[in-house]
Coordinates of C-alpha atoms and ligand atoms in Angstrom, one line a residue:
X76 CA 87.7 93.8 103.0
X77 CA 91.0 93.3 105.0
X78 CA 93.6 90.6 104.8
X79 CA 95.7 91.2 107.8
X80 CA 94.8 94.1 108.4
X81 CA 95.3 95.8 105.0
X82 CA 92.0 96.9 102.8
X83 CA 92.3 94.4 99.5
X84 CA 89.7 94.2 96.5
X85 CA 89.2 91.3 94.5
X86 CA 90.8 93.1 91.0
X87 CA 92.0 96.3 91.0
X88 CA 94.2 99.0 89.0
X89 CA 97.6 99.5 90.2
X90 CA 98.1 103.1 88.9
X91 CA 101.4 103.5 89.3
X92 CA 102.2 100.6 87.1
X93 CA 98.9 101.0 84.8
X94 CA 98.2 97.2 85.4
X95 CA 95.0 94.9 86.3
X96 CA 96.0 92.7 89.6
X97 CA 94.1 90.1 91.3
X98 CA 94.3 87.7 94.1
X99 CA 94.8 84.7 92.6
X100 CA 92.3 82.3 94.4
X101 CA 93.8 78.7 93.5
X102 CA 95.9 79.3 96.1
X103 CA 93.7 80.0 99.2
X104 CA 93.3 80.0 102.3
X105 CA 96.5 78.6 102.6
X106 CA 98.4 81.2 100.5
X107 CA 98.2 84.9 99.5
X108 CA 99.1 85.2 96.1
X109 CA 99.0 88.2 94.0
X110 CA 98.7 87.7 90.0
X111 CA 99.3 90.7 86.9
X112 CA 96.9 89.9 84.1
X113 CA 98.7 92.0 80.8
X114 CA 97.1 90.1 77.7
X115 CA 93.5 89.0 76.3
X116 CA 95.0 85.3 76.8
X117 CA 95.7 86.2 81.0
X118 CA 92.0 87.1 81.2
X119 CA 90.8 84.3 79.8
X120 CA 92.8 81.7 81.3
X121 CA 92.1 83.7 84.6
X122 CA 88.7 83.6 84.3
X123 CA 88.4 79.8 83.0
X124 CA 91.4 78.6 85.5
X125 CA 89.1 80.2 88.5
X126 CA 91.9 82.4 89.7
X127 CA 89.2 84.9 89.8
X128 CA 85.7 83.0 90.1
X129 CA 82.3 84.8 91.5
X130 CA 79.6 85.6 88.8
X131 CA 80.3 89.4 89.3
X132 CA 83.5 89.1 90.0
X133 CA 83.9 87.0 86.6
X134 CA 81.9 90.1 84.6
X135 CA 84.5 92.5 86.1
X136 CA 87.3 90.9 85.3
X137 CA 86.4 90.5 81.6
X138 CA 85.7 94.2 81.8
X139 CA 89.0 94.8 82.5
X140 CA 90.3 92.4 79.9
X141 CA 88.3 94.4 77.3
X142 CA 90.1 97.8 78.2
X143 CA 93.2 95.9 78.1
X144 CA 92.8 94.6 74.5
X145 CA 91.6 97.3 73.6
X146 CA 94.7 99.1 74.3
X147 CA 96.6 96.5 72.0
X148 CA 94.1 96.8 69.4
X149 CA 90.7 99.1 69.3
X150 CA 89.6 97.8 65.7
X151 CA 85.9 96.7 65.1
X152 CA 87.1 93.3 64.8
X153 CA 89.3 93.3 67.8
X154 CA 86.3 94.5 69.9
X155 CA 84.5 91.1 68.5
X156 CA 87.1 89.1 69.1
X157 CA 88.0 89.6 72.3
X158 CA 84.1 89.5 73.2
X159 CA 84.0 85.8 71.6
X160 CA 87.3 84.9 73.6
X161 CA 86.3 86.1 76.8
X162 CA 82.4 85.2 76.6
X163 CA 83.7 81.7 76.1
X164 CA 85.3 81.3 79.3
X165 CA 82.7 80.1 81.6
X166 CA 79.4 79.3 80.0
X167 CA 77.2 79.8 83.3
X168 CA 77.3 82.5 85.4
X169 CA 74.9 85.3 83.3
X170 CA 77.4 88.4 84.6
X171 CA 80.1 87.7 82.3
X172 CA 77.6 88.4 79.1
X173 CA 75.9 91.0 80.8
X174 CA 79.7 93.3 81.0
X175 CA 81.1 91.7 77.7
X176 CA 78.0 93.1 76.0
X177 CA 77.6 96.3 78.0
X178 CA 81.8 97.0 76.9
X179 CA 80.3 96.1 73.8
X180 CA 77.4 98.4 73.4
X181 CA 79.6 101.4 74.8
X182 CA 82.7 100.8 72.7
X183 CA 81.3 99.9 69.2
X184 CA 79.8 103.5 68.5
X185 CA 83.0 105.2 69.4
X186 CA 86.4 106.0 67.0
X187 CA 88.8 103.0 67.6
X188 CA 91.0 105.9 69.0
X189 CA 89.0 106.9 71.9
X190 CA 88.5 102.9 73.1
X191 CA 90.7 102.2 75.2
X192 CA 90.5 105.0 77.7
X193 CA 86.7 104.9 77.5
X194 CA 87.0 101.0 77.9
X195 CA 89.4 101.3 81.4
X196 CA 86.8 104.0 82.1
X197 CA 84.0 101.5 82.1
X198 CA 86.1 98.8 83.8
X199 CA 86.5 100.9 86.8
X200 CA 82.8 102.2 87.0
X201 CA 81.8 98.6 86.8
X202 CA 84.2 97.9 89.7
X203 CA 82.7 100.5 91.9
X204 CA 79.1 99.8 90.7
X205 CA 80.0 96.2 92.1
X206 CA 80.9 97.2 95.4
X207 CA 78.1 99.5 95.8
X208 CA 75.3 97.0 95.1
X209 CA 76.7 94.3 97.3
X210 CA 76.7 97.3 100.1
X211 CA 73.1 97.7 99.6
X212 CA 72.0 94.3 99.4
X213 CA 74.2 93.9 102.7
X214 CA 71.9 96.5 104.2
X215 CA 68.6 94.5 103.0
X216 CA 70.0 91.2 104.1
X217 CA 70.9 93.1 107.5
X218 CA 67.6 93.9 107.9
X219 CA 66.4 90.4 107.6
X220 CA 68.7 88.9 110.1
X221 CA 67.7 91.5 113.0
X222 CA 64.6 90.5 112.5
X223 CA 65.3 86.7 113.0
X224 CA 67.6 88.2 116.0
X225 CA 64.6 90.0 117.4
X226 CA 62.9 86.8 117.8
X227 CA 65.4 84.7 119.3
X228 CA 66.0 84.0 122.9
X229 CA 68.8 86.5 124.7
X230 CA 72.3 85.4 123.9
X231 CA 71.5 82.5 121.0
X232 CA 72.7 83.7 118.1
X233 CA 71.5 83.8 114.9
X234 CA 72.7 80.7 112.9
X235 CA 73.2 80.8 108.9
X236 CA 74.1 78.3 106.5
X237 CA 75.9 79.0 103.1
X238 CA 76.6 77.2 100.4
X239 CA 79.8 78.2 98.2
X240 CA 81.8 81.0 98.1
X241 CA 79.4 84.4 97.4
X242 CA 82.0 86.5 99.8
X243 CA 84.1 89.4 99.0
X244 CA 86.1 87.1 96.7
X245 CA 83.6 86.3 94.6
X246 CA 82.5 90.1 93.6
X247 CA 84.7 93.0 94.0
X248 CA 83.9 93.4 97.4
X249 CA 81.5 93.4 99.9
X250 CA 80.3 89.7 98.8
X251 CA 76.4 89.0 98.1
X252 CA 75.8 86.3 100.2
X253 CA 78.3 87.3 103.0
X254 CA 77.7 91.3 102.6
X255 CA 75.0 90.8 105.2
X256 CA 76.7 88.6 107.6
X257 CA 79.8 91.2 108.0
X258 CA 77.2 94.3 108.1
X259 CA 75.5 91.5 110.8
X260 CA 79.0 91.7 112.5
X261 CA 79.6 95.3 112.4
X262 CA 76.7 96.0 113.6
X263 CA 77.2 93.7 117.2
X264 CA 74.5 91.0 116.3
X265 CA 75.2 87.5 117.5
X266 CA 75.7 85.3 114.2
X267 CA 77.2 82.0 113.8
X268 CA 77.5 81.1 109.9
X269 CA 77.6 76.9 109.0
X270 CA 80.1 77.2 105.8
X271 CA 79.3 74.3 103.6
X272 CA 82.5 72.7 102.0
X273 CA 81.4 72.5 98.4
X274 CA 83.0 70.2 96.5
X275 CA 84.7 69.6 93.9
X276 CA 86.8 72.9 94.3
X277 CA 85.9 73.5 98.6
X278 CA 84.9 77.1 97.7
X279 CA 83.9 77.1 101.4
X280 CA 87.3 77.1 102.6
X281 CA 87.7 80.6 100.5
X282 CA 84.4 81.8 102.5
X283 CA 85.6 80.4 105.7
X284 CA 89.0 82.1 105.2
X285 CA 87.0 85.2 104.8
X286 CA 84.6 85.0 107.9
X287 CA 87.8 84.0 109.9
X288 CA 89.6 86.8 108.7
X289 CA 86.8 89.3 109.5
X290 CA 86.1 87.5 113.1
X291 CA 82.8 86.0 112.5
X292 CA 81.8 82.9 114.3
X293 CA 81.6 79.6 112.0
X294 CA 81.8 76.1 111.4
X295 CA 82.9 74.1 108.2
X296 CA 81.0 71.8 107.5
X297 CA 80.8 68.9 104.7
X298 CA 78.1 69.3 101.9
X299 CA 76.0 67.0 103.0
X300 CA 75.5 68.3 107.2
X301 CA 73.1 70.8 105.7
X302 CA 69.7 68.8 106.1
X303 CA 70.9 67.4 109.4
X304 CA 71.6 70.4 110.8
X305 CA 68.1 72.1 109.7
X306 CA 66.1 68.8 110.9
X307 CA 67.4 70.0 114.5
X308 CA 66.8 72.9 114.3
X309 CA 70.5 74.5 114.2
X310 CA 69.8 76.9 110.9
X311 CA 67.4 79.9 111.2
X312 CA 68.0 81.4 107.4
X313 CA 70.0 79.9 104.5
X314 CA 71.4 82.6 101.9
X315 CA 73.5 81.8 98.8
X316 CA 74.5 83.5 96.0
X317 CA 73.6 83.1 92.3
X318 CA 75.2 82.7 89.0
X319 CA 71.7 83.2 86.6
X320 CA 68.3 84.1 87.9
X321 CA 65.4 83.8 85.7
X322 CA 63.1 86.6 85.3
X323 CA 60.8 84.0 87.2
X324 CA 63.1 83.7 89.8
X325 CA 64.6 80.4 89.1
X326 CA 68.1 80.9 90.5
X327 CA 71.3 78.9 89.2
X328 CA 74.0 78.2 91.8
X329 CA 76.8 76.3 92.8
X330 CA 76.2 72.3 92.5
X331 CA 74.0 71.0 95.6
X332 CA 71.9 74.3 96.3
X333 CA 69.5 72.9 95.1
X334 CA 69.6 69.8 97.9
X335 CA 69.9 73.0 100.7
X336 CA 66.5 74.8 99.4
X337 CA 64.5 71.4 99.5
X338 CA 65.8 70.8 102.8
X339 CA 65.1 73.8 104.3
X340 CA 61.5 73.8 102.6
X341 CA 61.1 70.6 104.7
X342 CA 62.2 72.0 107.8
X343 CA 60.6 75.2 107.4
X344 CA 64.0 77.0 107.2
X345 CA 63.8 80.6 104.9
X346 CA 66.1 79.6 101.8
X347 CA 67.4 83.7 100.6
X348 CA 69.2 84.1 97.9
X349 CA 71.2 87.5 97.4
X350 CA 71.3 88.8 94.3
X351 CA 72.9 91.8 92.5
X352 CA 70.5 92.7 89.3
X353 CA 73.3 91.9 87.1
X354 CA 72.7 88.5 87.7
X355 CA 68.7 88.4 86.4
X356 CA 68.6 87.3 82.9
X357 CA 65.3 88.7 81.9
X358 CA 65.4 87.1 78.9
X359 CA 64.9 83.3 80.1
X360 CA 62.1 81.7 82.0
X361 CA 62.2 78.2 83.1
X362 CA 66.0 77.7 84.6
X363 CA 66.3 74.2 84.8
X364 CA 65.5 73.7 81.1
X365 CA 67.3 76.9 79.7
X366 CA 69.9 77.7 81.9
X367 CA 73.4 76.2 80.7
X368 CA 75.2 74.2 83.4
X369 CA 78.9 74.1 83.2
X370 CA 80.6 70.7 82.9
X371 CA 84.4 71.2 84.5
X372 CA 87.2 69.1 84.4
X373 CA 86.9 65.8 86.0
X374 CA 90.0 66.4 87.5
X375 CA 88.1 68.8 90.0
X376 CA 86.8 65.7 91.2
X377 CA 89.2 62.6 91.4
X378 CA 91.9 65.4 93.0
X379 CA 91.9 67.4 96.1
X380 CA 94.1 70.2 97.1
X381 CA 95.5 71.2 99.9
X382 CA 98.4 72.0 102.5
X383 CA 100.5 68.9 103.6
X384 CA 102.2 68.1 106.7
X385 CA 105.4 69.9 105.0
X386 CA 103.7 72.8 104.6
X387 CA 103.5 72.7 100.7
X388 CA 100.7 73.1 98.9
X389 CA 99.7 69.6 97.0
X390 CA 97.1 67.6 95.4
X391 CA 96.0 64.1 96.0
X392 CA 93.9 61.6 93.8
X393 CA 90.6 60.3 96.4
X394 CA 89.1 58.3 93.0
X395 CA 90.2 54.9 92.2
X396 CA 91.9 54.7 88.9
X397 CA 89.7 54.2 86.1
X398 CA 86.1 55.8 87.7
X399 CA 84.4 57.8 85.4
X400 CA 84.0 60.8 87.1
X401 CA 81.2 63.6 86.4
X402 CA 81.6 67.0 87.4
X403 CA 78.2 69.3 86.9
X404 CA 79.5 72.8 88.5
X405 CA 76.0 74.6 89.0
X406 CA 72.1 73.3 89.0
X407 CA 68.9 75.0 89.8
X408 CA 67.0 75.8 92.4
X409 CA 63.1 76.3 91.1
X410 CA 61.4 79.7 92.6
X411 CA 59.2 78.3 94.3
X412 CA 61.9 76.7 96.9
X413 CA 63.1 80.3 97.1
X414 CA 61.9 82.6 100.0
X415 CA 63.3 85.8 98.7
X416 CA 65.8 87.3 96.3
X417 CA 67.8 89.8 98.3
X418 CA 68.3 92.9 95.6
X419 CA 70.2 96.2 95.7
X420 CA 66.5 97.6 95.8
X421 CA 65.4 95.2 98.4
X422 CA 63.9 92.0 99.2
X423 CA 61.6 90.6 96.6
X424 CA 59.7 87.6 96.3
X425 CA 60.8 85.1 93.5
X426 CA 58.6 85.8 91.3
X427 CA 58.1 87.2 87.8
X428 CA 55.7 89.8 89.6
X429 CA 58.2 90.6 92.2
X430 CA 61.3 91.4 89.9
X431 CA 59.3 93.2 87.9
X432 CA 58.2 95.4 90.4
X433 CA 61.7 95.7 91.9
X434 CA 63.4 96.6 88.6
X435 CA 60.3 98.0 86.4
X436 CA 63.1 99.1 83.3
X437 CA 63.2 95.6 82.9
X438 CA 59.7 94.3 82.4
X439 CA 59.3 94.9 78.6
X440 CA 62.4 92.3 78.1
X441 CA 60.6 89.4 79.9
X442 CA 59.8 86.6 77.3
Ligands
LIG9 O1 82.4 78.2 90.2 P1 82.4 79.5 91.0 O2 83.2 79.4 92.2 O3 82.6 80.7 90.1 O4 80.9 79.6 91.5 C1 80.5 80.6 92.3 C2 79.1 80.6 92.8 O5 78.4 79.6 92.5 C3 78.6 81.7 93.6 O6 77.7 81.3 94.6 C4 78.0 82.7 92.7 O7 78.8 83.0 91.6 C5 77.6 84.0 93.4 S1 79.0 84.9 93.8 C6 78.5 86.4 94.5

């Protein structure tokens, strides 16, 4: 998508200086900040650190930071350790497994002298896969909205809710969540998008920037507006992202989802969640018992950051000294709060029978 007017990915490969670049998202919206990641340890501490955050984004990245090592060091072991070291970043989000161990499965069979080219090789087809799945499910979430559109009165618009950041910087490009409200854009329909702030880390201001800098309508709003705004009837569809799907359809997301689908069961508000089949993991069922939920720093919490009246970026302490202070990152929405998983292959209900169906090659793993 475009920052000012210039086309920018998430991560890519600067050729000319054969080296992995990201946007480095601590920084935004209030500052554009390009980073270099060189080592194993950049890639890690990027991935853990959330300069790059997104499930697929997070796969990607460790993708690249696989080809990199690999580079410094293609032994059997290496190609372990760097798995272990990466894998360990972030313990939620399903993608970053599901790259590690297809890098994994590619590399181990081949000389140590051929893995680093085939490694970069990978890296960039998993890029481009990236961007072409959150296309298509852009198309399929399209297809949803004009049909809300078709039922609205002429000139109300079509109002979404989100929760988090599943937008172009959370993937490669395109977004999950957001690849349908831009296609919605493009294509002239009248959408109007309530961003939910999400704390701890206000991942909503990084979707906001987004929508703002693609000119679609919006409104931030805190975490909790959700169920008031639904009870009056201001949201006609909620979609959010995911981090781990069950093979049920139990979907893992960003803390306080969860709240979102119950409310919009009780207002009778479609709860769509848009999800790129890298994110299933066929091999678990229930998600609220199996899924792991990341614990974060409490300093996510008790701090804020943002821009001050000086124009510098800075953090300031909203806890009282001494609070304990939790800080769960993801929970879980069951599937049966969940009107539809928005896939590459289409819309399909959340159900074990549904994602089956949409991704047959799958079925025999289900537990
Ligand atoms: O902690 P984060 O910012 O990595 O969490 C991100 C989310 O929860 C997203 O909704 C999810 O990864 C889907 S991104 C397409």
């Amino acid at each position: 998508m475009k920052v000012n007017g210039t086309p920018y990915r998430s991560i890519w490969y600067d050729h000319d200086t054969a080296e992995v670049r990201i946007i480095d998202q601590r920084w935004l919206p209030h500052d554009f900040r390009i980073a270099t990641l060189k080592s194993r340890a950049d890639f890690a501490t990027a991935i853990y650190e959330m300069w790059v955050r997104g499930a697929p984004l997070i796969g990607v990245t460790a993708a690249y930071g696989m080809a990199e090592d690999m580079a410094r060091d293609p032994s059997d072991a290496n190609l372990d350790a760097t798995w272990e070291a990466l894998n360990a970043t972030r313990p939620t989000a399903i993608n970053l497994r599901w790259a590690l161990d297809r890098c994994r499965a590619h590399l181990a069979p081949l000389a140590p002298a051929d893995r680093a080219e085939a490694a970069m090789q990978l890296a960039h087809d998993m890029a481009e896969e990236d961007v072409d799945i959150n296309r298509r499910i852009g198309q399929h979430g399209l297809a949803l909205i004009r049909d809300i559109a078709s039922r609205k009165p002429a000139g109300e618009p079509v109002r979404l809710l989100t929760h988090c950041n599943a937008g172009w910087l959370a993937t490669v490009d395109w977004g999950t969540a957001t690849s349908p409200m831009f296609q919605a854009a493009d294509a002239g329909l009248n959408i109007h998008v309530w961003v939910d702030e999400t704390r701890p880390r206000n991942q909503g201001a990084l979707t906001a920037w987004e929508l703002n800098s693609h000119g679609v309508s919006h409104a931030y709003v805190t975490d909790n507006a959700g169920g008031h705004l639904m009870q009056h009837g201001m949201v006609d569809m909620v979609i959010t992202g995911t981090d781990r799907t069950t093979a049920q359809g139990d979907v893992c997301n960003k803390i306080g989802t969860y709240l979102k689908a119950l409310a919009a069961q009780d207002n009778n508000v479609p709860f769509y969640v848009a999800l790129p089949s890298p994110t299933i993991d066929w091999t678990l069922r229930d998600g609220v018992a199996e899924i792991p939920i990341e614990e974060r720093n409490p300093r996510e919490v008790s701090h804020v950051q943002g821009i001050g009246t000086d124009g510098a970026i800075t953090e300031v302490q909203v806890t009282p000294q001494g609070s304990e202070v939790g800080n769960p990152a993801f929970d879980v929405t069951p599937a049966r709060l969940v009107t539809g998983l928005i896939t590459e292959r289409g819309t399909s209900p959340a159900t074990a029978e549904g994602l089956a169906a949409m991704f047959p090659e799958h079925a025999s793993k289900v537990a």
